[in-house]
Structures are given as structure tokens and as C-alpha cells.
GROMACS .gro file of N, CA, C and O in nm:
model
  544
    1MET      N    1  10.794  11.133  12.250
    1MET     CA    2  10.858  11.167  12.128
    1MET      C    3  10.870  11.090  12.034
    1MET      O    4  10.886  11.006  12.042
    2MET      N    5  10.839  11.161  11.933
    2MET     CA    6  10.870  11.011  11.800
    2MET      C    7  10.964  11.110  11.662
    2MET      O    8  10.950  11.230  11.654
    3SER      N    9  11.017  10.987  11.638
    3SER     CA   10  11.135  11.079  11.499
    3SER      C   11  11.165  10.957  11.389
    3SER      O   12  11.107  10.828  11.428
    4ILE      N   13  11.159  10.999  11.249
    4ILE     CA   14  11.217  10.883  11.180
    4ILE      C   15  11.360  10.928  11.160
    4ILE      O   16  11.416  11.032  11.118
    5LYS      N   17  11.432  10.807  11.147
    5LYS     CA   18  11.558  10.855  11.105
    5LYS      C   19  11.606  10.731  10.996
    5LYS      O   20  11.564  10.621  10.991
    6ARG      N   21  11.697  10.753  10.911
    6ARG     CA   22  11.750  10.637  10.912
    6ARG      C   23  11.836  10.567  10.928
    6ARG      O   24  11.907  10.546  11.066
    7ILE      N   25  11.810  10.392  10.917
    7ILE     CA   26  11.900  10.315  10.988
    7ILE      C   27  11.992  10.217  10.906
    7ILE      O   28  11.941  10.229  10.777
    8LYS      N   29  12.003  10.097  10.976
    8LYS     CA   30  12.099  10.039  10.893
    8LYS      C   31  12.017   9.882  10.837
    8LYS      O   32  11.885   9.876  10.924
    9PRO      N   33  12.044   9.840  10.752
    9PRO     CA   34  11.960   9.723  10.697
    9PRO      C   35  11.933   9.617  10.833
    9PRO      O   36  11.785   9.579  10.790
   10SER      N   37  12.018   9.560  10.894
   10SER     CA   38  12.059   9.503  10.986
   10SER      C   39  11.912   9.532  11.091
   10SER      O   40  11.845   9.451  11.206
   11GLU      N   41  11.903   9.661  11.080
   11GLU     CA   42  11.792   9.693  11.244
   11GLU      C   43  11.671   9.672  11.167
   11GLU      O   44  11.553   9.675  11.293
   12THR      N   45  11.654   9.629  11.054
   12THR     CA   46  11.463   9.631  10.953
   12THR      C   47  11.447   9.474  11.024
   12THR      O   48  11.359   9.419  11.013
   13TRP      N   49  11.557   9.403  11.020
   13TRP     CA   50  11.535   9.225  10.998
   13TRP      C   51  11.431   9.211  11.126
   13TRP      O   52  11.316   9.117  11.099
   14GLN      N   53  11.475   9.234  11.228
   14GLN     CA   54  11.337   9.198  11.346
   14GLN      C   55  11.192   9.175  11.307
   14GLN      O   56  11.128   9.159  11.346
   15ILE      N   57  11.142   9.312  11.322
   15ILE     CA   58  11.055   9.404  11.244
   15ILE      C   59  10.983   9.298  11.144
   15ILE      O   60  10.856   9.267  11.132
   16ARG      N   61  11.054   9.275  11.021
   16ARG     CA   62  11.035   9.231  10.924
   16ARG      C   63  10.978   9.120  10.948
   16ARG      O   64  10.906   9.045  10.901
   17HIS      N   65  11.072   9.039  11.037
   17HIS     CA   66  11.031   8.875  11.060
   17HIS      C   67  10.896   8.885  11.188
   17HIS      O   68  10.770   8.786  11.121
   18ASP      N   69  10.902   8.953  11.268
   18ASP     CA   70  10.812   8.959  11.381
   18ASP      C   71  10.676   8.949  11.301
   18ASP      O   72  10.570   8.931  11.315
   19VAL      N   73  10.637   9.073  11.208
   19VAL     CA   74  10.538   9.114  11.132
   19VAL      C   75  10.522   9.072  11.028
   19VAL      O   76  10.383   9.040  11.004
   20MET      N   77  10.570   9.054  10.954
   20MET     CA   78  10.555   8.990  10.831
   20MET      C   79  10.556   8.864  10.759
   20MET      O   80  10.465   8.777  10.696
   21TRP      N   81  10.639   8.792  10.802
   21TRP     CA   82  10.695   8.640  10.791
   21TRP      C   83  10.733   8.567  10.908
   21TRP      O   84  10.847   8.550  10.920
   22PRO      N   85  10.641   8.565  11.036
   22PRO     CA   86  10.674   8.509  11.165
   22PRO      C   87  10.706   8.319  11.136
   22PRO      O   88  10.776   8.317  11.228
   23ASP      N   89  10.642   8.310  11.004
   23ASP     CA   90  10.651   8.155  11.014
   23ASP      C   91  10.765   8.100  10.951
   23ASP      O   92  10.811   7.988  10.892
   24GLN      N   93  10.859   8.199  10.885
   24GLN     CA   94  10.966   8.170  10.806
   24GLN      C   95  11.064   8.217  10.888
   24GLN      O   96  11.108   8.215  10.982
   25PRO      N   97  11.193   8.128  10.807
   25PRO     CA   98  11.314   8.151  10.907
   25PRO      C   99  11.371   8.295  10.885
   25PRO      O  100  11.320   8.391  10.817
   26PHE      N  101  11.446   8.284  10.996
   26PHE     CA  102  11.463   8.466  11.006
   26PHE      C  103  11.591   8.563  10.875
   26PHE      O  104  11.560   8.640  10.849
   27GLU      N  105  11.633   8.405  10.817
   27GLU     CA  106  11.710   8.472  10.702
   27GLU      C  107  11.619   8.508  10.596
   27GLU      O  108  11.674   8.535  10.504
   28PHE      N  109  11.516   8.438  10.563
   28PHE     CA  110  11.423   8.486  10.490
   28PHE      C  111  11.398   8.616  10.488
   28PHE      O  112  11.303   8.677  10.362
   29VAL      N  113  11.371   8.717  10.571
   29VAL     CA  114  11.405   8.853  10.563
   29VAL      C  115  11.488   8.916  10.522
   29VAL      O  116  11.458   9.050  10.510
   30GLN      N  117  11.598   8.830  10.489
   30GLN     CA  118  11.698   8.940  10.484
   30GLN      C  119  11.768   8.957  10.299
   30GLN      O  120  11.762   8.845  10.266
   31LEU      N  121  11.751   9.045  10.258
   31LEU     CA  122  11.742   9.075  10.119
   31LEU      C  123  11.876   9.097  10.081
   31LEU      O  124  11.980   9.178  10.137
   32GLU      N  125  11.903   9.005   9.972
   32GLU     CA  126  12.015   9.032   9.896
   32GLU      C  127  12.091   9.190   9.876
   32GLU      O  128  12.211   9.220   9.877
   33GLU      N  129  11.983   9.280   9.814
   33GLU     CA  130  11.989   9.359   9.795
   33GLU      C  131  11.976   9.494   9.885
   33GLU      O  132  11.987   9.611   9.878
   34ASP      N  133  11.980   9.434  10.016
   34ASP     CA  134  11.968   9.528  10.152
   34ASP      C  135  12.084   9.648  10.166
   34ASP      O  136  12.039   9.740  10.202
   35ASN      N  137  12.189   9.573  10.118
   35ASN     CA  138  12.304   9.719  10.152
   35ASN      C  139  12.272   9.800  10.028
   35ASN      O  140  12.331   9.908  10.050
   36ASP      N  141  12.227   9.789   9.910
   36ASP     CA  142  12.216   9.915   9.855
   36ASP      C  143  12.073   9.972   9.838
   36ASP      O  144  12.052  10.106   9.763
   37GLY      N  145  11.986   9.959   9.986
   37GLY     CA  146  11.920  10.075   9.959
   37GLY      C  147  11.921  10.158  10.111
   37GLY      O  148  12.019  10.139  10.155
   38LEU      N  149  11.790  10.260  10.104
   38LEU     CA  150  11.795  10.300  10.241
   38LEU      C  151  11.681  10.288  10.294
   38LEU      O  152  11.565  10.244  10.246
   39HIS      N  153  11.715  10.284  10.434
   39HIS     CA  154  11.634  10.216  10.535
   39HIS      C  155  11.603  10.306  10.612
   39HIS      O  156  11.712  10.371  10.665
   40PHE      N  157  11.456  10.336  10.664
   40PHE     CA  158  11.411  10.410  10.770
   40PHE      C  159  11.362  10.337  10.865
   40PHE      O  160  11.255  10.274  10.872
   41GLY      N  161  11.349  10.407  11.008
   41GLY     CA  162  11.245  10.361  11.106
   41GLY      C  163  11.196  10.521  11.167
   41GLY      O  164  11.245  10.577  11.195
   42TYR      N  165  11.095  10.437  11.210
   42TYR     CA  166  11.000  10.514  11.288
   42TYR      C  167  11.015  10.487  11.459
   42TYR      O  168  11.007  10.407  11.513
   43PHE      N  169  11.083  10.590  11.546
   43PHE     CA  170  11.080  10.541  11.661
   43PHE      C  171  11.002  10.659  11.739
   43PHE      O  172  10.929  10.742  11.703
   44VAL      N  173  10.947  10.555  11.865
   44VAL     CA  174  10.865  10.617  11.991
   44VAL      C  175  10.944  10.607  12.115
   44VAL      O  176  10.986  10.534  12.129
   45GLU      N  177  10.977  10.767  12.168
   45GLU     CA  178  11.111  10.744  12.221
   45GLU      C  179  11.222  10.714  12.169
   45GLU      O  180  11.272  10.742  12.072
   46GLU      N  181  11.284  10.602  12.213
   46GLU     CA  182  11.412  10.497  12.198
   46GLU      C  183  11.384  10.393  12.099
   46GLU      O  184  11.450  10.337  12.041
   47LYS      N  185  11.287  10.356  12.108
   47LYS     CA  186  11.227  10.198  12.053
   47LYS      C  187  11.208  10.243  11.891
   47LYS      O  188  11.131  10.309  11.892
   48LEU      N  189  11.263  10.142  11.830
   48LEU     CA  190  11.222  10.152  11.687
   48LEU      C  191  11.089  10.069  11.651
   48LEU      O  192  11.115   9.935  11.716
   49VAL      N  193  10.957  10.134  11.594
   49VAL     CA  194  10.837  10.044  11.571
   49VAL      C  195  10.800  10.011  11.498
   49VAL      O  196  10.679   9.937  11.451
   50SER      N  197  10.856  10.079  11.359
   50SER     CA  198  10.789  10.090  11.200
   50SER      C  199  10.937  10.070  11.148
   50SER      O  200  11.028  10.160  11.160
   51ILE      N  201  10.936  10.005  11.036
   51ILE     CA  202  11.033  10.077  10.920
   51ILE      C  203  10.990  10.016  10.770
   51ILE      O  204  10.873   9.976  10.764
   52VAL      N  205  11.087  10.087  10.675
   52VAL     CA  206  11.046  10.076  10.577
   52VAL      C  207  11.185  10.049  10.435
   52VAL      O  208  11.281  10.126  10.501
   53SER      N  209  11.203  10.009  10.377
   53SER     CA  210  11.328   9.987  10.278
   53SER      C  211  11.292  10.034  10.134
   53SER      O  212  11.200  10.001  10.127
   54CYS      N  213  11.405  10.126  10.090
   54CYS     CA  214  11.362  10.191   9.997
   54CYS      C  215  11.474  10.137   9.867
   54CYS      O  216  11.599  10.158   9.932
   55PHE      N  217  11.435  10.094   9.769
   55PHE     CA  218  11.557  10.105   9.654
   55PHE      C  219  11.536  10.206   9.541
   55PHE      O  220  11.454  10.200   9.494
   56ILE      N  221  11.607  10.275   9.497
   56ILE     CA  222  11.622  10.387   9.403
   56ILE      C  223  11.707  10.308   9.270
   56ILE      O  224  11.764  10.267   9.286
   57GLU      N  225  11.626  10.328   9.145
   57GLU     CA  226  11.708  10.273   9.004
   57GLU      C  227  11.667  10.350   8.951
   57GLU      O  228  11.511  10.382   8.915
   58GLY      N  229  11.736  10.474   8.875
   58GLY     CA  230  11.684  10.498   8.784
   58GLY      C  231  11.623  10.638   8.828
   58GLY      O  232  11.623  10.687   8.938
   59ASP      N  233  11.453  10.642   8.741
   59ASP     CA  234  11.392  10.774   8.828
   59ASP      C  235  11.279  10.689   8.880
   59ASP      O  236  11.171  10.773   8.874
   60GLU      N  237  11.286  10.593   8.964
   60GLU     CA  238  11.182  10.560   9.018
   60GLU      C  239  11.258  10.475   9.145
   60GLU      O  240  11.356  10.442   9.160
   61MET      N  241  11.162  10.448   9.230
   61MET     CA  242  11.169  10.399   9.383
   61MET      C  243  11.075  10.299   9.388
   61MET      O  244  10.928  10.311   9.369
   62GLN      N  245  11.100  10.190   9.425
   62GLN     CA  246  11.067  10.075   9.529
   62GLN      C  247  11.097  10.112   9.621
   62GLN      O  248  11.151  10.081   9.725
   63PHE      N  249  10.945  10.090   9.714
   63PHE     CA  250  10.982  10.052   9.863
   63PHE      C  251  10.913   9.916   9.901
   63PHE      O  252  10.815   9.884   9.877
   64ARG      N  253  11.001   9.831   9.997
   64ARG     CA  254  10.959   9.714  10.008
   64ARG      C  255  10.969   9.710  10.182
   64ARG      O  256  11.019   9.821  10.267
   65LYS      N  257  10.876   9.607  10.195
   65LYS     CA  258  10.891   9.586  10.392
   65LYS      C  259  10.827   9.679  10.483
   65LYS      O  260  10.893   9.697  10.555
   66LEU      N  261  10.734   9.779  10.420
   66LEU     CA  262  10.685   9.850  10.520
   66LEU      C  263  10.580   9.783  10.657
   66LEU      O  264  10.524   9.714  10.630
   67ALA      N  265  10.660   9.790  10.775
   67ALA     CA  266  10.588   9.690  10.874
   67ALA      C  267  10.575   9.757  10.999
   67ALA      O  268  10.721   9.868  11.037
   68THR      N  269  10.505   9.762  11.085
   68THR     CA  270  10.484   9.837  11.206
   68THR      C  271  10.483   9.693  11.301
   68THR      O  272  10.349   9.643  11.295
   69LEU      N  273  10.543   9.730  11.406
   69LEU     CA  274  10.510   9.612  11.513
   69LEU      C  275  10.348   9.612  11.583
   69LEU      O  276  10.296   9.708  11.560
   70ASN      N  277  10.282   9.508  11.612
   70ASN     CA  278  10.129   9.502  11.624
   70ASN      C  279  10.100   9.618  11.708
   70ASN      O  280   9.970   9.667  11.683
   71GLU      N  281  10.144   9.613  11.789
   71GLU     CA  282  10.102   9.687  11.950
   71GLU      C  283  10.100   9.844  11.872
   71GLU      O  284  10.047   9.943  11.974
   72TYR      N  285  10.163   9.884  11.769
   72TYR     CA  286  10.156  10.007  11.754
   72TYR      C  287  10.094  10.013  11.596
   72TYR      O  288  10.082  10.151  11.525
   73GLN      N  289  10.019   9.954  11.548
   73GLN     CA  290   9.953   9.963  11.448
   73GLN      C  291   9.804  10.017  11.451
   73GLN      O  292   9.767  10.032  11.551
   74GLY      N  293   9.768  10.095  11.336
   74GLY     CA  294   9.662  10.172  11.350
   74GLY      C  295   9.672  10.307  11.430
   74GLY      O  296   9.571  10.396  11.457
   75LYS      N  297   9.778  10.339  11.415
   75LYS     CA  298   9.828  10.481  11.492
   75LYS      C  299   9.870  10.615  11.381
   75LYS      O  300   9.920  10.704  11.426
   76GLY      N  301   9.869  10.544  11.253
   76GLY     CA  302   9.919  10.662  11.158
   76GLY      C  303  10.085  10.615  11.133
   76GLY      O  304  10.114  10.747  11.032
   77ILE      N  305  10.140  10.568  11.203
   77ILE     CA  306  10.301  10.545  11.216
   77ILE      C  307  10.294  10.507  11.050
   77ILE      O  308  10.426  10.596  11.010
   78ALA      N  309  10.301  10.418  11.008
   78ALA     CA  310  10.317  10.355  10.843
   78ALA      C  311  10.275  10.501  10.751
   78ALA      O  312  10.331  10.487  10.698
   79SER      N  313  10.165  10.544  10.768
   79SER     CA  314  10.154  10.662  10.716
   79SER      C  315  10.265  10.772  10.699
   79SER      O  316  10.270  10.840  10.573
   80GLU      N  317  10.264  10.787  10.837
   80GLU     CA  318  10.364  10.925  10.825
   80GLU      C  319  10.515  10.851  10.802
   80GLU      O  320  10.575  10.946  10.715
   81LEU      N  321  10.556  10.724  10.744
   81LEU     CA  322  10.658  10.682  10.710
   81LEU      C  323  10.643  10.700  10.538
   81LEU      O  324  10.757  10.732  10.455
   82LEU      N  325  10.540  10.659  10.487
   82LEU     CA  326  10.485  10.639  10.339
   82LEU      C  327  10.514  10.840  10.353
   82LEU      O  328  10.599  10.830  10.222
   83GLU      N  329  10.421  10.890  10.392
   83GLU     CA  330  10.461  11.042  10.362
   83GLU      C  331  10.596  11.076  10.341
   83GLU      O  332  10.645  11.165  10.262
   84TYR      N  333  10.680  11.043  10.463
   84TYR     CA  334  10.824  11.076  10.444
   84TYR      C  335  10.874  11.019  10.297
   84TYR      O  336  10.988  11.132  10.285
   85ILE      N  337  10.890  10.911  10.314
   85ILE     CA  338  10.948  10.843  10.166
   85ILE      C  339  10.899  10.916  10.043
   85ILE      O  340  10.994  10.912   9.914
   86PHE      N  341  10.772  10.959  10.005
   86PHE     CA  342  10.731  11.020   9.920
   86PHE      C  343  10.784  11.198   9.914
   86PHE      O  344  10.803  11.175   9.775
   87LYS      N  345  10.784  11.223  10.014
   87LYS     CA  346  10.854  11.326  10.004
   87LYS      C  347  10.978  11.368   9.981
   87LYS      O  348  11.074  11.408   9.864
   88LEU      N  349  11.084  11.223  10.008
   88LEU     CA  350  11.218  11.212   9.969
   88LEU      C  351  11.214  11.148   9.806
   88LEU      O  352  11.306  11.209   9.744
   89ALA      N  353  11.146  11.110   9.764
   89ALA     CA  354  11.109  11.073   9.634
   89ALA      C  355  11.114  11.188   9.552
   89ALA      O  356  11.155  11.222   9.421
   90LYS      N  357  11.029  11.323   9.582
   90LYS     CA  358  10.985  11.435   9.550
   90LYS      C  359  11.126  11.513   9.508
   90LYS      O  360  11.172  11.549   9.419
   91GLU      N  361  11.211  11.520   9.634
   91GLU     CA  362  11.300  11.601   9.629
   91GLU      C  363  11.432  11.564   9.545
   91GLU      O  364  11.508  11.620   9.482
   92LYS      N  365  11.400  11.395   9.525
   92LYS     CA  366  11.523  11.325   9.487
   92LYS      C  367  11.460  11.336   9.275
   92LYS      O  368  11.531  11.268   9.183
   93ASP      N  369  11.355  11.401   9.265
   93ASP     CA  370  11.324  11.418   9.099
   93ASP      C  371  11.238  11.266   9.070
   93ASP      O  372  11.284  11.269   8.963
   94LEU      N  373  11.232  11.197   9.121
   94LEU     CA  374  11.174  11.063   9.088
   94LEU      C  375  11.056  11.085   9.034
   94LEU      O  376  10.961  11.152   9.057
   95LYS      N  377  11.010  10.998   8.924
   95LYS     CA  378  10.903  11.011   8.853
   95LYS      C  379  10.803  10.924   8.910
   95LYS      O  380  10.676  10.901   8.841
   96LYS      N  381  10.873  10.780   8.992
   96LYS     CA  382  10.751  10.666   8.988
   96LYS      C  383  10.777  10.611   9.182
   96LYS      O  384  10.930  10.597   9.176
   97VAL      N  385  10.680  10.582   9.245
   97VAL     CA  386  10.757  10.517   9.396
   97VAL      C  387  10.594  10.398   9.320
   97VAL      O  388  10.508  10.429   9.332
   98TRP      N  389  10.691  10.258   9.410
   98TRP     CA  390  10.591  10.196   9.340
   98TRP      C  391  10.649  10.087   9.459
   98TRP      O  392  10.723  10.056   9.547
   99CYS      N  393  10.515   9.934   9.497
   99CYS     CA  394  10.539   9.857   9.592
   99CYS      C  395  10.452   9.714   9.547
   99CYS      O  396  10.392   9.730   9.463
  100ASN      N  397  10.524   9.615   9.598
  100ASN     CA  398  10.429   9.510   9.604
  100ASN      C  399  10.400   9.523   9.755
  100ASN      O  400  10.430   9.479   9.864
  101ALA      N  401  10.257   9.526   9.678
  101ALA     CA  402  10.151   9.538   9.826
  101ALA      C  403  10.111   9.363   9.851
  101ALA      O  404  10.034   9.367   9.759
  102ARG      N  405  10.055   9.368   9.963
  102ARG     CA  406   9.999   9.240  10.028
  102ARG      C  407   9.826   9.311   9.959
  102ARG      O  408   9.814   9.417  10.006
  103THR      N  409   9.753   9.197   9.876
  103THR     CA  410   9.646   9.248   9.799
  103THR      C  411   9.552   9.282   9.937
  103THR      O  412   9.438   9.358   9.905
  104GLU      N  413   9.566   9.246  10.064
  104GLU     CA  414   9.429   9.236  10.153
  104GLU      C  415   9.495   9.433  10.227
  104GLU      O  416   9.389   9.470  10.280
  105LYS      N  417   9.603   9.446  10.196
  105LYS     CA  418   9.638   9.615  10.235
  105LYS      C  419   9.642   9.706  10.135
  105LYS      O  420   9.678   9.798  10.140
  106LYS      N  421   9.567   9.654   9.990
  106LYS     CA  422   9.526   9.727   9.872
  106LYS      C  423   9.486   9.892   9.925
  106LYS      O  424   9.513   9.989   9.882
  107SER      N  425   9.378   9.876  10.017
  107SER     CA  426   9.295   9.996  10.013
  107SER      C  427   9.377  10.085  10.110
  107SER      O  428   9.397  10.228  10.093
  108PHE      N  429   9.464  10.029  10.194
  108PHE     CA  430   9.574  10.135  10.260
  108PHE      C  431   9.631  10.257  10.181
  108PHE      O  432   9.647  10.324  10.163
  109TYR      N  433   9.700  10.158  10.070
  109TYR     CA  434   9.806  10.273   9.969
  109TYR      C  435   9.707  10.344   9.904
  109TYR      O  436   9.741  10.408   9.857
  110GLU      N  437   9.568  10.289   9.860
  110GLU     CA  438   9.500  10.387   9.770
  110GLU      C  439   9.468  10.501   9.854
  110GLU      O  440   9.462  10.586   9.798
  111LYS      N  441   9.450  10.507   9.981
  111LYS     CA  442   9.448  10.613  10.070
  111LYS      C  443   9.579  10.735  10.002
  111LYS      O  444   9.527  10.840  10.028
  112PHE      N  445   9.682  10.700   9.995
  112PHE     CA  446   9.799  10.780   9.932
  112PHE      C  447   9.795  10.823   9.775
  112PHE      O  448   9.886  10.832   9.726
  113ASN      N  449   9.664  10.788   9.694
  113ASN     CA  450   9.651  10.778   9.569
  113ASN      C  451   9.778  10.672   9.464
  113ASN      O  452   9.774  10.711   9.357
  114MET      N  453   9.813  10.574   9.543
  114MET     CA  454   9.871  10.498   9.453
  114MET      C  455   9.790  10.397   9.429
  114MET      O  456   9.650  10.372   9.391
  115LYS      N  457   9.800  10.337   9.322
  115LYS     CA  458   9.696  10.289   9.199
  115LYS      C  459   9.712  10.159   9.160
  115LYS      O  460   9.899  10.085   9.175
  116ASP      N  461   9.634  10.082   9.186
  116ASP     CA  462   9.667   9.894   9.143
  116ASP      C  463   9.682   9.907   8.972
  116ASP      O  464   9.602   9.915   8.912
  117THR      N  465   9.807   9.828   8.974
  117THR     CA  466   9.846   9.807   8.836
  117THR      C  467   9.732   9.637   8.789
  117THR      O  468   9.781   9.602   8.702
  118HIS      N  469   9.688   9.580   8.874
  118HIS     CA  470   9.678   9.461   8.855
  118HIS      C  471   9.733   9.349   8.832
  118HIS      O  472   9.677   9.263   8.761
  119LYS      N  473   9.875   9.390   8.859
  119LYS     CA  474   9.972   9.270   8.837
  119LYS      C  475  10.017   9.218   8.952
  119LYS      O  476  10.074   9.262   9.062
  120ILE      N  477   9.937   9.079   8.970
  120ILE     CA  478   9.903   9.006   9.082
  120ILE      C  479  10.037   8.891   9.033
  120ILE      O  480  10.036   8.801   8.982
  121PHE      N  481  10.049   8.856   9.193
  121PHE     CA  482  10.129   8.745   9.216
  121PHE      C  483  10.211   8.662   9.345
  121PHE      O  484  10.084   8.744   9.440
  122SER      N  485  10.185   8.579   9.345
  122SER     CA  486  10.199   8.498   9.483
  122SER      C  487  10.358   8.464   9.510
  122SER      O  488  10.382   8.431   9.412
  123LYS      N  489  10.364   8.462   9.671
  123LYS     CA  490  10.522   8.455   9.721
  123LYS      C  491  10.493   8.390   9.869
  123LYS      O  492  10.414   8.454   9.941
  124ALA      N  493  10.528   8.282   9.889
  124ALA     CA  494  10.485   8.198  10.008
  124ALA      C  495  10.386   8.210  10.064
  124ALA      O  496  10.384   8.247  10.230
  125GLY      N  497  10.257   8.162  10.022
  125GLY     CA  498  10.152   8.150  10.010
  125GLY      C  499  10.102   8.317  10.041
  125GLY      O  500   9.980   8.302  10.103
  126GLN      N  501  10.125   8.421  10.009
  126GLN     CA  502  10.096   8.563   9.997
  126GLN      C  503  10.058   8.629   9.889
  126GLN      O  504  10.115   8.574   9.807
  127GLU      N  505   9.949   8.621   9.827
  127GLU     CA  506   9.910   8.724   9.706
  127GLU      C  507   9.910   8.880   9.735
  127GLU      O  508   9.916   8.931   9.795
  128PHE      N  509   9.996   8.906   9.641
  128PHE     CA  510  10.022   9.083   9.651
  128PHE      C  511   9.982   9.143   9.508
  128PHE      O  512   9.975   9.053   9.365
  129THR      N  513  10.013   9.296   9.485
  129THR     CA  514   9.980   9.314   9.359
  129THR      C  515  10.071   9.428   9.337
  129THR      O  516  10.099   9.456   9.441
  130ILE      N  517  10.095   9.500   9.228
  130ILE     CA  518  10.174   9.578   9.240
  130ILE      C  519  10.125   9.734   9.233
  130ILE      O  520  10.023   9.730   9.185
  131MET      N  521  10.164   9.815   9.331
  131MET     CA  522  10.071   9.947   9.365
  131MET      C  523  10.192  10.062   9.292
  131MET      O  524  10.325  10.021   9.335
  132GLU      N  525  10.146  10.168   9.227
  132GLU     CA  526  10.204  10.275   9.192
  132GLU      C  527  10.170  10.395   9.198
  132GLU      O  528  10.055  10.428   9.200
  133LEU      N  529  10.285  10.517   9.222
  133LEU     CA  530  10.222  10.642   9.242
  133LEU      C  531  10.308  10.677   9.141
  133LEU      O  532  10.441  10.707   9.123
  134LEU      N  533  10.262  10.799   9.049
  134LEU     CA  534  10.363  10.843   8.936
  134LEU      C  535  10.300  10.993   8.927
  134LEU      O  536  10.204  11.093   8.972
  135TRP      N  537  10.454  11.068   8.923
  135TRP     CA  538  10.437  11.219   8.914
  135TRP      C  539  10.469  11.240   8.747
  135TRP      O  540  10.541  11.202   8.681
  136GLN      N  541  10.406  11.367   8.759
  136GLN     CA  542  10.444  11.406   8.623
  136GLN      C  543  10.566  11.494   8.594
  136GLN      O  544  10.621  11.530   8.689
   0.00000   0.00000   0.00000
């Protein structure tokens, strides 16, 4: 039994920390703007296994901190979460969805027709590129 549900910001922090930034202090994954975002979790049975946080400003949405527990990776879970938030963006009539993608994950986002803007930057030793999806 699988489901996607809206969750509280604090419910995202453990997976963010475990998957994305295990070498950083726990507070590193807690964003100031978390309370302004929409947070979604992917549940298998009752277990939270994947998360994403969305921040809408004007007619665009940035998604951040898409992460899936290691033992659940490679099963299409993050893809389902992305499809879910893209559908949400279309329902809200947003024109653009974007993210800061780790450069080694770029090909994953390209499968969803996201384009690399080639705006590259580094944070805490990781290299990122901005990926975007535009609707007419």
C-alpha cells in the first residue's frame, strides 16, 4: 500500500539528513522557509520513505530536498513524487517548476523534460545546476 500525503516540515528533516547531508549537523537540513512551503511524503504501508518540499512564488514553484531512503531508491518513488508535484503545479496554473539539482543527478531530471540552465554553483562541497521545466 503506497500513498502520497501532505506532511509537516519537521517530518522531512530526518530523511533530508540521512540521505542528503549525513555529514552535516542535523540543523543544516532545517530551512528557514520550511514553514512557507508545501511538503509531501511518500509512504509505503505507514512508513515515510521519500520526501519533497515545494515553495511557490508568483507563477513558479521551486522544489527542494527531494530525497528517498537508500533502501527504497531505484523503485520509481522519487519519480512518482515528481509527477505528483508537476500535476499540482499545472493545477495551480504555474508557468515554471525548477530545482537546484546535484550535477550527478541531472540525467534523472532530464527524464521529466527538465532543462539544464547551466547555472552551476557549489554548496557544502556539492556541485549543483539549476534545472527547470516551463509550461506555455
